[in-house]
Amino acid sequence: KNQVEQSPQSLIILEGKNCTLQCNYTVSPFSNLRWYKQDTGRGPVSLTIMTFSENTKSNGRYTATLDADTKQSSLHITASQLSDSASYICEYDMRFGAGTRLTVKP
Amino acid sequence: EAQVTQNPRYLITVTGKKLTVTCSQNMNHEYMSWYRQDPGLGLRQIYYSMNVEVTDKGDVPEGYKVSRKEKRNFPLILESPSPNQTSLYFCASSLPGSSREQYFGPGTRLTVT
């Protein structure tokens, strides 16, 4: 069983809408959590990194939250654009989730 | 431009034919790593290297070898590829430290028939 679980597996939204992706982890509690964006045919690129003491971190239209007590993180995308279509991967303590495939339609 | 390069990008081979996937980074990073990415499983670490001549097994090292003779290069070697090694492979590099950001290469799609 993967120690980092992401949901949903895939998501389709209309351009301009918001969405939230989830990440739950079961590994050791004191580490960093990172979100990556992976465009089709390319390697993952870091979006945000959060330490266990941080609750929220933003990077433009991307906002990540972390609840170290419940071992949950979320990535919220505001005012989605077609270029947001990609897989979003959560990493905790060098363990990667399977990713959420986001498709933004016009 | 700071980057991680991998070659080849695509490879189709037959069972048992030795192959090497090259990885090179120009950021003077000490840490380098190889991952495989399979549907539904996420990225899994094959091998990593903390510095020149220092390599260690990741979570799925069976059937793979690596070497780190120079800081910039970290080739992945499959001595006798098998169909279960059909996958998408990524090389990554970073500075040392727990908060290090890993920079990934563009990936190598390998098919073993």
CSV table of N, CA and C in Angstrom, one decimal, chain B residues 67-105:
chain,number,residue,atom,x,y,z
B,67,SER,N,26.1,3.9,-11.6
B,67,SER,CA,27.4,4.3,-11.3
B,67,SER,C,27.5,5.8,-11.2
B,68,ARG,N,28.4,6.3,-10.4
B,68,ARG,CA,28.6,7.8,-10.2
B,68,ARG,C,30.1,8.1,-10.2
B,69,LYS,N,30.6,8.1,-11.4
B,69,LYS,CA,32.1,8.4,-11.5
B,69,LYS,C,32.4,9.9,-11.6
B,70,GLU,N,31.4,10.6,-12.0
B,70,GLU,CA,31.5,12.1,-12.1
B,70,GLU,C,30.3,12.7,-11.5
B,71,LYS,N,30.5,13.9,-11.0
B,71,LYS,CA,29.4,14.5,-10.3
B,71,LYS,C,28.2,14.8,-11.2
B,72,ARG,N,28.4,15.1,-12.5
B,72,ARG,CA,27.3,15.5,-13.3
B,72,ARG,C,26.6,14.3,-13.9
B,73,ASN,N,27.2,13.1,-14.0
B,73,ASN,CA,26.5,12.0,-14.7
B,73,ASN,C,26.1,10.8,-13.7
B,74,PHE,N,25.0,10.2,-14.1
B,74,PHE,CA,24.5,9.2,-13.2
B,74,PHE,C,23.7,8.2,-14.1
B,75,PRO,N,24.4,7.3,-14.9
B,75,PRO,CA,23.7,6.4,-15.8
B,75,PRO,C,23.0,5.3,-15.1
B,76,LEU,N,21.9,4.8,-15.7
B,76,LEU,CA,21.1,3.7,-15.2
B,76,LEU,C,21.4,2.6,-16.2
B,77,ILE,N,21.8,1.4,-15.6
B,77,ILE,CA,22.1,0.3,-16.5
B,77,ILE,C,21.2,-0.9,-16.2
B,78,LEU,N,20.6,-1.4,-17.3
B,78,LEU,CA,19.8,-2.7,-17.2
B,78,LEU,C,20.6,-3.8,-17.8
B,79,GLU,N,21.2,-4.7,-17.0
B,79,GLU,CA,22.1,-5.7,-17.6
B,79,GLU,C,21.3,-6.7,-18.4
B,80,SER,N,20.1,-7.1,-18.0
B,80,SER,CA,19.3,-8.0,-18.7
B,80,SER,C,17.9,-7.6,-18.6
B,81,PRO,N,17.4,-6.7,-19.4
B,81,PRO,CA,16.1,-6.2,-19.2
B,81,PRO,C,15.0,-7.2,-19.4
B,82,SER,N,13.9,-7.1,-18.6
B,82,SER,CA,12.8,-8.0,-18.7
B,82,SER,C,11.5,-7.1,-18.9
B,83,PRO,N,10.4,-7.8,-19.4
B,83,PRO,CA,9.2,-7.0,-19.7
B,83,PRO,C,8.7,-6.2,-18.5
B,84,ASN,N,8.9,-6.7,-17.3
B,84,ASN,CA,8.4,-6.0,-16.1
B,84,ASN,C,9.2,-4.7,-15.8
B,85,GLN,N,10.2,-4.4,-16.6
B,85,GLN,CA,10.9,-3.2,-16.5
B,85,GLN,C,10.5,-2.1,-17.5
B,86,THR,N,9.4,-2.5,-18.3
B,86,THR,CA,8.8,-1.5,-19.2
B,86,THR,C,8.2,-0.5,-18.3
B,87,SER,N,8.6,0.8,-18.5
B,87,SER,CA,8.1,1.9,-17.6
B,87,SER,C,8.6,3.2,-18.1
B,88,LEU,N,8.3,4.2,-17.4
B,88,LEU,CA,8.8,5.6,-17.7
B,88,LEU,C,9.8,5.9,-16.6
B,89,TYR,N,11.0,6.3,-17.0
B,89,TYR,CA,12.1,6.5,-16.1
B,89,TYR,C,12.5,7.9,-16.0
B,90,PHE,N,12.7,8.4,-14.8
B,90,PHE,CA,13.1,9.8,-14.6
B,90,PHE,C,14.4,9.8,-13.7
B,91,CYS,N,15.3,10.7,-14.2
B,91,CYS,CA,16.4,11.0,-13.4
B,91,CYS,C,16.2,12.4,-12.7
B,92,ALA,N,16.7,12.5,-11.5
B,92,ALA,CA,16.5,13.8,-10.8
B,92,ALA,C,17.8,14.2,-10.1
B,93,SER,N,18.0,15.5,-9.8
B,93,SER,CA,19.1,15.9,-9.1
B,93,SER,C,18.7,17.0,-8.1
B,94,SER,N,19.5,17.2,-7.1
B,94,SER,CA,19.2,18.3,-6.1
B,94,SER,C,20.4,18.5,-5.3
B,95,LEU,N,20.4,19.6,-4.5
B,95,LEU,CA,21.3,19.9,-3.5
B,95,LEU,C,21.0,19.0,-2.3
B,96,PRO,N,22.0,18.8,-1.4
B,96,PRO,CA,21.7,17.9,-0.2
B,96,PRO,C,20.8,18.7,0.7
B,97,GLY,N,20.1,17.9,1.6
B,97,GLY,CA,19.2,18.5,2.6
B,97,GLY,C,17.8,18.0,2.5
B,98,SER,N,17.1,18.1,3.6
B,98,SER,CA,15.8,17.5,3.6
B,98,SER,C,14.8,18.3,2.9
B,99,SER,N,15.0,19.6,2.7
B,99,SER,CA,14.0,20.4,1.9
B,99,SER,C,14.5,20.6,0.5
B,100,ARG,N,15.4,19.8,0.0
B,100,ARG,CA,15.9,20.0,-1.3
B,100,ARG,C,14.8,19.8,-2.4
B,101,GLU,N,14.8,20.7,-3.3
B,101,GLU,CA,14.0,20.6,-4.5
B,101,GLU,C,14.6,19.7,-5.5
B,102,GLN,N,14.0,18.7,-5.9
B,102,GLN,CA,14.5,17.8,-7.0
B,102,GLN,C,14.1,18.3,-8.3
B,103,TYR,N,15.1,18.4,-9.2
B,103,TYR,CA,14.9,18.8,-10.6
B,103,TYR,C,14.9,17.5,-11.5
B,104,PHE,N,13.8,17.3,-12.2
B,104,PHE,CA,13.7,16.1,-12.9
B,104,PHE,C,14.0,16.3,-14.4
B,105,GLY,N,14.6,15.2,-15.0
B,105,GLY,CA,14.8,15.1,-16.4
B,105,GLY,C,13.5,14.9,-17.1
